[in-house]
Tab-separated table of C-alpha atoms in Angstrom:
chain	number	residue	atom	x	y	z
A	1	MET	CA	-8.252	-103.689	-63.758
A	2	ALA	CA	-4.607	-105.094	-64.304
A	3	SER	CA	-5.641	-107.229	-66.794
A	4	THR	CA	-7.229	-104.434	-68.963
A	5	THR	CA	-5.065	-101.619	-67.656
A	6	ALA	CA	-1.210	-103.293	-68.316
A	7	PRO	CA	0.165	-103.360	-71.495
A	8	SER	CA	0.099	-107.467	-73.055
A	9	VAL	CA	4.497	-109.211	-73.383
A	10	ALA	CA	2.458	-110.659	-76.488
A	11	ALA	CA	0.820	-107.369	-77.766
A	12	ALA	CA	4.039	-105.615	-77.188
A	13	GLY	CA	5.606	-108.097	-79.855
A	14	GLY	CA	8.193	-108.820	-77.581
A	15	ARG	CA	9.404	-109.933	-74.300
A	16	LYS	CA	9.016	-107.444	-71.253
A	17	ALA	CA	12.875	-106.029	-70.801
A	18	GLY	CA	14.908	-106.863	-68.077
A	19	PRO	CA	18.385	-107.490	-66.455
A	20	PRO	CA	20.587	-109.935	-67.730
A	21	GLY	CA	20.129	-113.411	-66.100
A	22	PRO	CA	23.032	-115.056	-63.660
A	23	GLY	CA	24.267	-117.344	-66.872
A	24	THR	CA	23.756	-114.383	-69.824
A	25	ALA	CA	26.994	-113.165	-70.766
A	26	PRO	CA	26.899	-109.380	-71.551
A	27	ALA	CA	27.516	-109.022	-75.286
A	28	ARG	CA	30.491	-107.435	-75.684
A	29	LEU	CA	31.924	-110.532	-74.528
A	30	ARG	CA	29.956	-112.592	-76.344
A	31	ARG	CA	31.294	-110.902	-79.725
A	32	THR	CA	35.273	-111.400	-78.119
A	33	PRO	CA	36.931	-114.026	-79.868
A	34	THR	CA	37.839	-117.208	-78.261
A	35	TRP	CA	41.388	-117.047	-79.453
A	36	ALA	CA	41.892	-113.553	-77.874
A	37	TRP	CA	41.406	-114.957	-74.624
A	38	ALA	CA	44.487	-116.840	-75.342
A	39	VAL	CA	47.233	-113.996	-75.750
A	40	PRO	CA	47.511	-112.591	-72.350
A	41	PRO	CA	48.816	-116.371	-70.784
A	42	VAL	CA	50.596	-116.471	-74.111
A	43	LEU	CA	52.727	-112.848	-74.135
A	44	ILE	CA	53.164	-113.793	-70.181
A	45	LEU	CA	54.066	-117.119	-71.027
A	46	ALA	CA	56.839	-116.262	-74.218
A	47	LEU	CA	58.184	-113.081	-72.476
A	48	GLY	CA	59.015	-114.437	-69.283
A	49	PHE	CA	59.908	-118.240	-70.408
A	50	LEU	CA	60.360	-118.725	-73.779
A	51	TYR	CA	62.217	-115.646	-75.003
A	52	PRO	CA	64.877	-115.953	-72.254
A	53	LEU	CA	65.130	-119.619	-73.521
A	54	ALA	CA	65.634	-118.556	-76.823
A	55	LEU	CA	68.633	-116.301	-75.817
A	56	VAL	CA	70.074	-119.271	-74.085
A	57	VAL	CA	69.759	-121.403	-77.093
A	58	ARG	CA	70.925	-118.773	-79.609
A	59	GLN	CA	73.928	-117.780	-77.207
A	60	SER	CA	74.644	-121.756	-77.355
A	61	PHE	CA	75.495	-121.340	-81.233
A	62	THR	CA	77.397	-118.131	-80.836
A	63	PRO	CA	81.376	-118.531	-80.757
A	64	GLU	CA	81.707	-115.246	-79.332
A	65	SER	CA	81.677	-113.923	-75.931
A	66	LEU	CA	78.825	-111.543	-74.921
A	67	GLY	CA	79.200	-107.979	-76.220
A	68	GLU	CA	81.482	-108.600	-78.983
A	69	THR	CA	79.599	-109.048	-82.739
A	70	THR	CA	78.531	-112.186	-83.748
A	71	THR	CA	79.283	-113.871	-87.144
A	72	GLY	CA	76.474	-115.934	-86.998
A	73	ALA	CA	75.318	-119.326	-86.326
A	74	SER	CA	78.202	-122.319	-85.595
A	75	LEU	CA	78.406	-125.519	-84.127
A	76	ALA	CA	81.797	-124.783	-82.611
A	77	PRO	CA	80.369	-123.949	-79.047
A	78	TYR	CA	79.286	-127.538	-79.006
A	79	THR	CA	82.155	-129.485	-80.670
A	80	GLU	CA	84.362	-127.683	-77.721
A	81	VAL	CA	81.779	-128.745	-74.809
A	82	PHE	CA	81.556	-132.014	-76.004
A	83	ALA	CA	85.274	-132.595	-76.487
A	84	SER	CA	86.017	-131.656	-72.842
A	85	THR	CA	86.541	-133.679	-70.091
A	86	ALA	CA	85.203	-131.669	-67.772
A	87	PHE	CA	81.792	-131.685	-69.960
A	88	ARG	CA	81.831	-135.694	-69.938
A	89	GLU	CA	82.878	-135.976	-66.493
A	90	ALA	CA	80.154	-133.453	-65.231
A	91	LEU	CA	77.602	-135.278	-67.429
A	92	THR	CA	78.732	-138.597	-66.357
A	93	THR	CA	78.708	-137.098	-62.554
A	94	THR	CA	74.832	-135.873	-63.021
A	95	VAL	CA	73.634	-139.168	-64.871
A	96	TRP	CA	74.979	-141.786	-61.615
A	97	LEU	CA	73.724	-138.999	-59.217
A	98	ALA	CA	70.269	-139.105	-60.107
A	99	VAL	CA	69.975	-142.615	-60.739
A	100	GLY	CA	71.293	-143.479	-57.316
A	101	ALA	CA	69.457	-140.744	-55.493
A	102	THR	CA	66.268	-141.876	-57.090
A	103	VAL	CA	66.684	-145.581	-56.421
A	104	GLY	CA	67.501	-144.802	-52.904
A	105	CYS	CA	64.433	-142.526	-52.496
A	106	LEU	CA	62.497	-145.210	-54.318
A	107	VAL	CA	63.651	-148.221	-51.424
A	108	LEU	CA	63.653	-145.920	-48.886
A	109	GLY	CA	60.393	-144.167	-49.744
A	110	PHE	CA	58.563	-147.235	-49.947
A	111	VAL	CA	59.825	-148.816	-46.876
A	112	LEU	CA	58.842	-145.721	-45.057
A	113	ALA	CA	55.246	-145.062	-46.232
A	114	LEU	CA	54.459	-148.951	-46.035
A	115	VAL	CA	55.184	-148.478	-42.195
A	116	ILE	CA	53.406	-145.063	-41.744
A	117	ALA	CA	50.363	-146.435	-43.897
A	118	PHE	CA	50.142	-149.880	-42.515
A	119	VAL	CA	51.770	-150.136	-39.008
A	120	PRO	CA	50.226	-148.673	-36.006
A	121	PHE	CA	52.276	-146.590	-33.906
A	122	PRO	CA	51.857	-143.402	-31.660
A	123	GLY	CA	51.867	-140.233	-33.861
A	124	GLY	CA	51.673	-141.462	-37.145
A	125	LYS	CA	49.624	-139.204	-38.436
A	126	ALA	CA	51.628	-136.560	-37.229
A	127	VAL	CA	54.500	-138.396	-39.434
A	128	ALA	CA	52.450	-137.950	-42.947
A	129	ARG	CA	51.428	-134.400	-41.915
A	130	PHE	CA	54.839	-133.565	-41.756
A	131	ILE	CA	55.649	-135.018	-44.961
A	132	ASP	CA	53.558	-132.385	-46.636
A	133	VAL	CA	55.734	-129.609	-44.731
A	134	PHE	CA	59.163	-131.417	-45.573
A	135	LEU	CA	57.993	-131.073	-48.967
A	136	SER	CA	58.316	-126.966	-48.789
A	137	PHE	CA	61.633	-127.047	-46.984
A	138	PRO	CA	64.523	-125.621	-49.417
A	139	SER	CA	67.276	-128.394	-50.395
A	140	PHE	CA	69.964	-126.137	-48.510
A	141	LEU	CA	68.106	-126.710	-45.272
A	142	ILE	CA	68.818	-130.113	-45.602
A	143	THR	CA	72.282	-129.772	-46.228
A	144	LEU	CA	72.969	-127.513	-43.607
A	145	ALA	CA	70.972	-130.040	-41.055
A	146	LEU	CA	73.728	-132.499	-42.212
A	147	LEU	CA	76.665	-130.834	-41.838
A	148	PHE	CA	75.908	-130.077	-38.002
A	149	ILE	CA	75.515	-133.473	-37.809
A	150	TYR	CA	78.506	-135.071	-39.952
A	151	GLY	CA	80.445	-132.273	-40.584
A	152	SER	CA	84.368	-131.429	-39.868
A	153	ALA	CA	83.045	-129.686	-36.740
A	154	GLY	CA	79.842	-131.284	-36.529
A	155	MET	CA	78.083	-133.012	-33.568
A	156	ALA	CA	79.070	-136.909	-34.536
A	157	ASN	CA	82.744	-135.792	-34.951
A	158	GLY	CA	82.882	-133.478	-32.065
A	159	ALA	CA	81.202	-136.671	-29.733
A	160	TRP	CA	84.136	-139.102	-31.458
A	161	THR	CA	86.567	-136.641	-30.300
A	162	GLY	CA	85.170	-135.916	-26.844
A	163	VAL	CA	85.168	-140.158	-26.061
A	164	THR	CA	88.484	-141.130	-28.003
A	165	GLY	CA	90.348	-137.657	-27.178
A	166	ALA	CA	91.441	-137.810	-31.272
A	167	ALA	CA	92.672	-134.809	-32.822
A	168	GLU	CA	89.346	-134.695	-35.574
A	169	GLY	CA	86.831	-137.281	-36.092
A	170	PRO	CA	86.219	-139.851	-38.875
A	171	PHE	CA	83.224	-138.628	-40.695
A	172	HIS	CA	84.572	-136.103	-43.773
A	173	PHE	CA	81.987	-137.774	-46.393
A	174	LEU	CA	79.729	-135.115	-46.658
A	175	THR	CA	82.592	-133.346	-49.061
A	176	THR	CA	82.226	-136.532	-51.400
A	177	PRO	CA	79.943	-137.689	-54.167
A	178	TRP	CA	78.697	-139.656	-51.469
A	179	GLY	CA	77.295	-136.996	-49.506
A	180	VAL	CA	75.745	-135.441	-52.185
A	181	LEU	CA	73.524	-138.937	-52.744
A	182	LEU	CA	73.161	-139.281	-48.718
A	183	ALA	CA	71.857	-134.940	-48.872
A	184	GLU	CA	69.370	-135.782	-51.942
A	185	ILE	CA	67.892	-139.031	-50.944
A	186	THR	CA	67.503	-137.087	-47.845
A	187	TYR	CA	65.757	-134.800	-49.383
A	188	PHE	CA	63.675	-136.195	-52.206
A	189	THR	CA	62.358	-139.286	-50.191
A	190	PRO	CA	59.474	-137.083	-49.316
A	191	PHE	CA	58.735	-136.410	-52.907
A	192	VAL	CA	58.299	-140.508	-53.320
A	193	MET	CA	56.422	-140.967	-50.095
A	194	ARG	CA	53.313	-138.301	-50.830
A	195	PRO	CA	51.750	-140.067	-53.638
A	196	LEU	CA	52.578	-143.530	-52.412
A	197	LEU	CA	50.875	-142.212	-49.118
A	198	ALA	CA	47.821	-141.491	-51.237
A	199	ALA	CA	48.124	-144.646	-53.334
A	200	PHE	CA	47.505	-147.016	-50.239
A	201	SER	CA	44.817	-145.146	-48.343
A	202	GLN	CA	42.933	-146.091	-51.013
A	203	LEU	CA	43.902	-149.380	-51.080
A	204	ASP	CA	41.145	-151.766	-50.215
A	205	THR	CA	42.058	-153.052	-46.803
A	206	ALA	CA	39.819	-156.160	-47.504
A	207	GLN	CA	42.386	-157.652	-49.781
A	208	LEU	CA	44.967	-157.453	-47.058
A	209	GLU	CA	42.894	-159.238	-44.629
A	210	VAL	CA	42.062	-162.257	-47.646
A	211	ALA	CA	45.364	-162.273	-48.563
A	212	SER	CA	46.421	-162.852	-44.698
A	213	SER	CA	43.476	-165.447	-43.917
A	214	LEU	CA	44.436	-167.284	-46.701
A	215	GLY	CA	47.593	-167.897	-45.312
A	216	ALA	CA	50.162	-165.510	-47.073
A	217	GLY	CA	52.679	-163.523	-44.798
A	218	PRO	CA	53.854	-159.979	-44.793
A	219	LEU	CA	56.787	-160.306	-47.705
A	220	ARG	CA	54.089	-162.059	-49.574
A	221	ILE	CA	51.461	-159.305	-49.163
A	222	VAL	CA	53.371	-156.482	-49.918
A	223	ARG	CA	55.102	-157.931	-53.119
A	224	GLN	CA	51.912	-159.595	-54.512
A	225	VAL	CA	48.931	-157.085	-53.119
A	226	ILE	CA	50.590	-153.845	-52.514
A	227	LEU	CA	53.230	-153.039	-54.578
A	228	PRO	CA	50.965	-153.744	-58.027
A	229	GLU	CA	48.725	-151.246	-56.882
A	230	ALA	CA	52.111	-148.465	-56.003
A	231	LEU	CA	53.407	-148.893	-59.453
A	232	PRO	CA	51.935	-146.093	-61.006
A	233	ALA	CA	52.646	-144.025	-58.069
A	234	LEU	CA	56.613	-145.295	-57.925
A	235	ALA	CA	56.722	-144.386	-61.054
A	236	ALA	CA	55.602	-140.913	-60.573
A	237	GLY	CA	57.772	-140.463	-57.754
A	238	GLY	CA	60.506	-141.737	-58.764
A	239	SER	CA	60.605	-140.261	-62.356
A	240	LEU	CA	59.895	-136.648	-60.424
A	241	VAL	CA	63.042	-137.053	-58.211
A	242	LEU	CA	64.725	-137.831	-61.369
A	243	VAL	CA	64.549	-134.786	-63.041
A	244	LEU	CA	64.458	-132.667	-60.176
A	245	CYS	CA	68.237	-134.695	-58.720
A	246	LEU	CA	69.190	-133.805	-62.658
A	247	ASN	CA	68.877	-130.215	-62.101
A	248	GLU	CA	69.857	-129.743	-58.531
A	249	PHE	CA	72.210	-127.278	-57.421
A	250	GLY	CA	72.055	-126.028	-54.033
A	251	ILE	CA	72.751	-129.622	-52.518
A	252	VAL	CA	76.059	-129.526	-54.384
A	253	LEU	CA	76.931	-125.981	-53.461
A	254	PHE	CA	76.406	-126.208	-49.681
A	255	THR	CA	77.787	-129.603	-49.263
A	256	GLY	CA	81.108	-127.791	-50.049
A	257	ALA	CA	82.251	-131.216	-52.339
A	258	LYS	CA	84.739	-129.194	-54.757
A	259	GLY	CA	85.354	-132.336	-56.257
A	260	VAL	CA	81.639	-133.223	-57.718
A	261	THR	CA	81.109	-131.377	-60.694
A	262	THR	CA	77.197	-131.704	-62.100
A	263	LEU	CA	75.986	-130.093	-64.790
A	264	PRO	CA	74.020	-126.916	-62.915
A	265	MET	CA	77.004	-126.409	-61.403
A	266	LEU	CA	79.004	-126.675	-64.543
A	267	VAL	CA	76.974	-123.990	-65.953
A	268	TYR	CA	77.636	-121.678	-62.852
A	269	SER	CA	81.409	-122.611	-63.026
A	270	LYS	CA	81.401	-121.320	-66.959
A	271	ALA	CA	79.225	-118.674	-66.446
A	272	ILE	CA	80.120	-116.920	-63.512
A	273	LEU	CA	83.720	-117.954	-62.790
A	274	GLU	CA	84.935	-117.826	-66.425
A	275	SER	CA	82.698	-115.857	-68.277
A	276	ASP	CA	82.599	-118.313	-70.895
A	277	TYR	CA	78.987	-117.575	-71.879
A	278	PRO	CA	78.740	-119.731	-74.873
A	279	ALA	CA	79.585	-123.018	-73.045
A	280	ALA	CA	77.582	-122.297	-70.347
A	281	CYS	CA	74.598	-122.185	-72.572
A	282	VAL	CA	76.008	-125.219	-74.508
A	283	VAL	CA	75.973	-127.246	-70.833
A	284	ALA	CA	72.609	-125.325	-69.911
A	285	VAL	CA	71.033	-126.695	-73.354
A	286	VAL	CA	71.988	-130.293	-72.894
A	287	ASN	CA	70.485	-129.815	-69.470
A	288	ILE	CA	66.817	-128.963	-70.498
A	289	VAL	CA	66.992	-131.763	-73.428
A	290	LEU	CA	67.920	-134.034	-70.893
A	291	SER	CA	64.834	-133.044	-68.333
A	292	VAL	CA	62.702	-132.957	-71.393
A	293	GLY	CA	63.067	-135.958	-72.408
A	294	LEU	CA	63.181	-137.978	-69.553
A	295	TYR	CA	59.433	-136.292	-68.524
A	296	SER	CA	58.501	-137.027	-71.974
A	297	LEU	CA	59.484	-140.308	-71.410
A	298	TYR	CA	57.753	-140.669	-67.872
A	299	ARG	CA	54.427	-139.422	-69.361
A	300	VAL	CA	54.308	-142.122	-72.302
A	301	VAL	CA	54.975	-144.851	-69.590
A	302	SER	CA	52.798	-143.570	-67.215
A	303	ARG	CA	50.040	-143.368	-69.893
A	304	ARG	CA	50.452	-146.958	-70.417
A	305	ALA	CA	50.727	-147.955	-67.048
A	306	GLY	CA	46.728	-145.523	-66.743
A	307	ALA	CA	48.675	-143.645	-64.199
């Protein structure tokens, strides 16, 4: 009989051996220290990002150019760069372009997101999906599109000369700071619209109906009902745009605005055109400090706002 011929598990003095269960980790993996799993990503991060960043910071304290014998750290590169007119102008241009583009993106993005989310029109869902696709476009592509429209030989100037017979058209603003500002607002506005559309999709429409039934007009509903709910999304999108505009290089380069020098353009000019690597590293360090500082401020504000 099975009960007398089969060995008893209890009599055997232990459990019956068998394959490990689906949730049982092999003994070798259980013996691996927890900290060991952090070593590969830390090494990748250190070799791919931290080490090059450390070289940039080190070079910013080295007065000599690359290839020469160093004599130790010095603040001379920082003193020289901070005292230069080119750096002060580049810093001022970078800040006002970034702030101006951020304000423009917040205003335009909020209005467009309101229309897409709350004004029914044919193709509204397709437009909302296109916003996601637009985020994947490179910045120089938008700049080239603006050049085709408003460039010296663009469609707008061509139409003007064709109608009036003038030698050239009146649209030459793309090579000015205003052209850079227009290109940045055009490119970065969807970065504000995307979180706004997500926030509007979670808004209880019953609040809008109640406010409307109580006699509130559209502007009052936007100001007292929609805007408070959109503030965290506005803060997230606006801070992202601000950081991206501080580091934008492609738009300024492709507009051909020779009189517009931002911090990234100054890094390019110092490193590539002048071979002044210490000065280029100093400007790069300043740009990094600004970006990290703004990101840290954004984290504090978003945490207090509950975003």
